[in-house]
């Protein structure tokens, strides 16, 4: 399992580097579940590390990912590798050009985090019963930090988790899953900081 951390942009939240905090929180969430985690850079990916080390899953949290690394990530997914994209992850290249990104792999478009507030989060597919109020291991009722709901645009996109506004109306997809081609791996896209959410929920429920 990999988390790419080069080209980080500092996004301030209460004086903390959110992307760095998200990397750390995802690392510990995966380690607590017994997974081995490696950190790789854009240069590592561009040099072919995903294939040479036979990785199965790549996590990307940083907003900028180099063009060369993006091409390798596409190849990785095309041959069956699974990809997890955090909030705004890989949304631009190393020059911060937002026209160069991996968004098409998700089969969804993103709403700007600046346009939405915190939503209650209902998780499905075995994580939480979506008919119940938010609670449990992965959710504490309000999402930590900014959120950017996803709008599925491609055929076959699965909504794994959904935001719900306080009045019960549909707040948009929080996590989507897409398989771009019949032979490719799966691509998950997050509309919130999953690591920070997991960390905060453990602090809330476990003291």
Short mmCIF file of C-alpha atoms in Angstrom, two decimals:
data_model
loop_
_atom_site.label_atom_id
_atom_site.label_comp_id
_atom_site.label_asym_id
_atom_site.label_seq_id
_atom_site.Cartn_x
_atom_site.Cartn_y
_atom_site.Cartn_z
CA UNK A 1 0.00 0.00 0.00
CA UNK A 2 1.41 3.40 -0.96
CA UNK A 3 0.78 7.01 -0.10
CA UNK A 4 2.30 9.61 -2.44
CA UNK A 5 3.42 12.71 -0.58
CA UNK A 6 5.50 14.89 -2.92
CA UNK A 7 4.38 18.37 -4.09
CA UNK A 8 2.30 18.89 -0.93
CA UNK A 9 0.52 22.20 -0.67
CA UNK A 10 -0.09 23.51 2.82
CA UNK A 11 -3.78 23.77 3.54
CA UNK A 12 -4.14 25.43 6.92
CA UNK A 13 -6.71 24.16 9.41
CA UNK A 14 -6.29 25.51 12.93
CA UNK A 15 -2.61 26.08 12.21
CA UNK A 16 -1.93 22.50 11.10
CA UNK A 17 -0.78 21.13 7.73
CA UNK A 18 -3.88 19.23 6.71
CA UNK A 19 -2.35 17.11 3.95
CA UNK A 20 0.53 16.04 6.20
CA UNK A 21 -1.92 15.24 8.99
CA UNK A 22 -4.05 13.25 6.54
CA UNK A 23 -1.03 11.18 5.43
CA UNK A 24 -0.18 10.37 9.02
CA UNK A 25 -3.76 9.50 9.92
CA UNK A 26 -4.20 7.20 6.90
CA UNK A 27 -0.89 5.51 7.70
CA UNK A 28 -1.97 4.67 11.24
CA UNK A 29 -5.48 3.64 10.16
CA UNK A 30 -3.99 1.12 7.71
CA UNK A 31 -1.33 -0.10 10.15
CA UNK A 32 -3.97 -0.65 12.84
CA UNK A 33 -5.76 -2.95 10.37
CA UNK A 34 -2.55 -4.91 9.89
CA UNK A 35 -1.54 -3.59 6.44
CA UNK A 36 2.05 -2.94 5.38
CA UNK A 37 2.45 0.66 4.21
CA UNK A 38 5.21 2.20 2.06
CA UNK A 39 5.63 5.85 1.15
CA UNK A 40 6.63 6.67 -2.43
CA UNK A 41 7.29 9.94 -4.26
CA UNK A 42 6.33 11.17 -7.70
CA UNK A 43 9.84 10.32 -8.88
CA UNK A 44 9.52 6.77 -7.51
CA UNK A 45 6.25 6.27 -9.37
CA UNK A 46 7.63 7.77 -12.59
CA UNK A 47 10.57 5.35 -12.39
CA UNK A 48 8.18 2.38 -12.29
CA UNK A 49 8.13 1.47 -8.61
CA UNK A 50 4.46 0.41 -8.71
CA UNK A 51 5.26 -2.38 -11.16
CA UNK A 52 8.70 -3.31 -9.82
CA UNK A 53 7.40 -3.81 -6.26
CA UNK A 54 4.15 -5.42 -7.40
CA UNK A 55 1.91 -3.16 -5.32
CA UNK A 56 -1.82 -3.82 -5.27
CA UNK A 57 -3.18 -0.50 -3.95
CA UNK A 58 -2.01 3.09 -4.31
CA UNK A 59 -3.27 5.87 -2.02
CA UNK A 60 -2.82 9.46 -3.22
CA UNK A 61 -3.58 12.36 -0.91
CA UNK A 62 -1.56 15.24 -2.38
CA UNK A 63 -3.31 17.76 -4.67
CA UNK A 64 -0.40 17.86 -7.16
CA UNK A 65 1.02 14.85 -8.98
CA UNK A 66 3.56 15.13 -11.81
CA UNK A 67 2.54 14.35 -15.39
CA UNK A 68 5.05 11.50 -15.54
CA UNK A 69 3.70 9.96 -12.33
CA UNK A 70 0.11 10.36 -13.53
CA UNK A 71 0.93 8.37 -16.68
CA UNK A 72 2.34 5.56 -14.55
CA UNK A 73 -0.68 5.62 -12.24
CA UNK A 74 -2.95 5.23 -15.28
CA UNK A 75 -0.92 2.23 -16.43
CA UNK A 76 -1.09 0.80 -12.91
CA UNK A 77 -4.90 1.03 -12.88
CA UNK A 78 -5.21 -0.27 -16.44
CA UNK A 79 -3.43 -3.51 -15.57
CA UNK A 80 -5.53 -4.12 -12.46
CA UNK A 81 -4.09 -1.98 -9.67
CA UNK A 82 -6.50 -0.33 -7.24
CA UNK A 83 -6.37 3.44 -6.64
CA UNK A 84 -7.68 5.53 -3.74
CA UNK A 85 -7.87 9.30 -4.27
CA UNK A 86 -8.39 11.54 -1.25
CA UNK A 87 -10.11 14.93 -1.24
CA UNK A 88 -8.75 16.92 -4.22
CA UNK A 89 -5.93 14.38 -4.65
CA UNK A 90 -4.06 14.43 -7.98
CA UNK A 91 -6.29 17.29 -9.11
CA UNK A 92 -3.37 19.01 -10.90
CA UNK A 93 0.18 18.39 -12.10
CA UNK A 94 3.54 19.50 -10.65
CA UNK A 95 3.03 23.00 -12.09
CA UNK A 96 -0.41 23.19 -10.42
CA UNK A 97 -2.12 22.99 -13.83
CA UNK A 98 -5.60 21.76 -12.97
CA UNK A 99 -6.31 20.71 -16.56
CA UNK A 100 -3.89 17.81 -16.03
CA UNK A 101 -5.38 15.40 -13.49
CA UNK A 102 -6.67 11.89 -12.85
CA UNK A 103 -10.30 12.91 -12.35
CA UNK A 104 -11.55 10.94 -15.35
CA UNK A 105 -10.54 7.67 -13.67
CA UNK A 106 -13.12 8.29 -10.93
CA UNK A 107 -16.11 8.56 -13.25
CA UNK A 108 -17.23 11.52 -11.14
CA UNK A 109 -16.89 15.28 -10.92
CA UNK A 110 -16.18 17.15 -7.71
CA UNK A 111 -17.99 20.07 -6.14
CA UNK A 112 -15.65 22.71 -4.76
CA UNK A 113 -15.01 22.32 -1.01
CA UNK A 114 -15.56 26.09 -0.69
CA UNK A 115 -19.18 25.67 -1.81
CA UNK A 116 -20.29 23.28 0.91
CA UNK A 117 -20.31 23.05 4.67
CA UNK A 118 -19.95 20.06 6.99
CA UNK A 119 -22.48 17.29 6.47
CA UNK A 120 -23.53 14.31 8.50
CA UNK A 121 -22.03 11.23 6.86
CA UNK A 122 -23.88 7.98 6.19
CA UNK A 123 -21.67 5.06 5.17
CA UNK A 124 -22.93 2.00 3.34
CA UNK A 125 -21.64 -1.38 2.11
CA UNK A 126 -21.01 -2.96 5.49
CA UNK A 127 -19.44 0.04 7.22
CA UNK A 128 -22.66 1.52 8.57
CA UNK A 129 -26.35 1.00 8.03
CA UNK A 130 -27.24 4.11 5.98
CA UNK A 131 -30.71 4.21 7.53
CA UNK A 132 -29.28 4.87 11.02
CA UNK A 133 -27.94 8.14 12.44
CA UNK A 134 -24.19 8.60 11.89
CA UNK A 135 -22.20 6.63 14.45
CA UNK A 136 -19.60 3.90 14.74
CA UNK A 137 -15.97 3.31 13.94
CA UNK A 138 -15.58 5.53 10.89
CA UNK A 139 -18.01 8.36 11.52
CA UNK A 140 -18.72 10.73 14.38
CA UNK A 141 -21.57 12.77 12.96
CA UNK A 142 -19.75 15.71 11.38
CA UNK A 143 -16.93 15.47 8.87
CA UNK A 144 -13.55 16.89 9.89
CA UNK A 145 -12.40 19.78 7.71
CA UNK A 146 -13.62 20.67 4.23
CA UNK A 147 -15.73 18.36 2.11
CA UNK A 148 -16.27 18.18 -1.64
CA UNK A 149 -19.24 16.03 -2.68
CA UNK A 150 -18.85 13.89 -5.79
CA UNK A 151 -21.30 13.74 -8.68
CA UNK A 152 -21.15 10.41 -10.58
CA UNK A 153 -20.98 11.02 -14.33
CA UNK A 154 -19.99 7.64 -15.80
CA UNK A 155 -22.01 4.45 -16.13
CA UNK A 156 -21.32 1.94 -13.39
CA UNK A 157 -20.10 4.32 -10.70
CA UNK A 158 -21.07 3.03 -7.25
CA UNK A 159 -21.86 5.43 -4.41
CA UNK A 160 -20.18 3.80 -1.41
CA UNK A 161 -20.94 6.60 1.05
CA UNK A 162 -23.18 9.63 0.89
CA UNK A 163 -23.34 12.98 2.64
CA UNK A 164 -26.68 13.93 4.16
CA UNK A 165 -27.54 17.46 5.15
CA UNK A 166 -29.02 18.10 8.62
CA UNK A 167 -32.53 18.39 7.17
CA UNK A 168 -32.23 14.89 5.69
CA UNK A 169 -31.87 15.96 2.07
CA UNK A 170 -29.30 14.41 -0.26
CA UNK A 171 -25.92 16.09 0.20
CA UNK A 172 -24.11 14.20 -2.57
CA UNK A 173 -21.72 11.28 -2.73
CA UNK A 174 -18.95 11.17 -0.12
CA UNK A 175 -17.13 8.13 -1.60
CA UNK A 176 -17.51 6.66 -5.07
CA UNK A 177 -16.06 3.53 -6.65
CA UNK A 178 -15.50 3.09 -10.37
CA UNK A 179 -13.93 0.43 -12.59
CA UNK A 180 -12.86 2.38 -15.72
CA UNK A 181 -12.58 -0.68 -17.99
CA UNK A 182 -13.41 -4.37 -17.83
CA UNK A 183 -9.77 -5.25 -17.10
CA UNK A 184 -8.75 -2.30 -14.92
CA UNK A 185 -8.54 -2.05 -11.17
CA UNK A 186 -11.02 -0.20 -9.01
CA UNK A 187 -10.78 3.54 -8.30
CA UNK A 188 -12.19 5.02 -5.09
CA UNK A 189 -12.64 8.78 -4.75
CA UNK A 190 -13.19 10.50 -1.39
CA UNK A 191 -15.04 13.77 -0.87
CA UNK A 192 -13.50 14.33 2.56
CA UNK A 193 -10.28 13.65 4.49
CA UNK A 194 -10.76 9.98 5.32
CA UNK A 195 -7.72 9.65 7.55
CA UNK A 196 -8.60 12.63 9.72
CA UNK A 197 -12.19 11.44 9.94
CA UNK A 198 -11.03 8.00 11.11
CA UNK A 199 -8.60 9.53 13.61
CA UNK A 200 -11.21 11.89 15.03
CA UNK A 201 -13.81 9.14 15.37
CA UNK A 202 -11.38 6.97 17.33
CA UNK A 203 -10.59 9.91 19.63
CA UNK A 204 -14.30 10.59 20.07
CA UNK A 205 -15.38 7.02 20.83
CA UNK A 206 -12.27 5.49 22.37
CA UNK A 207 -11.13 8.42 24.44
#
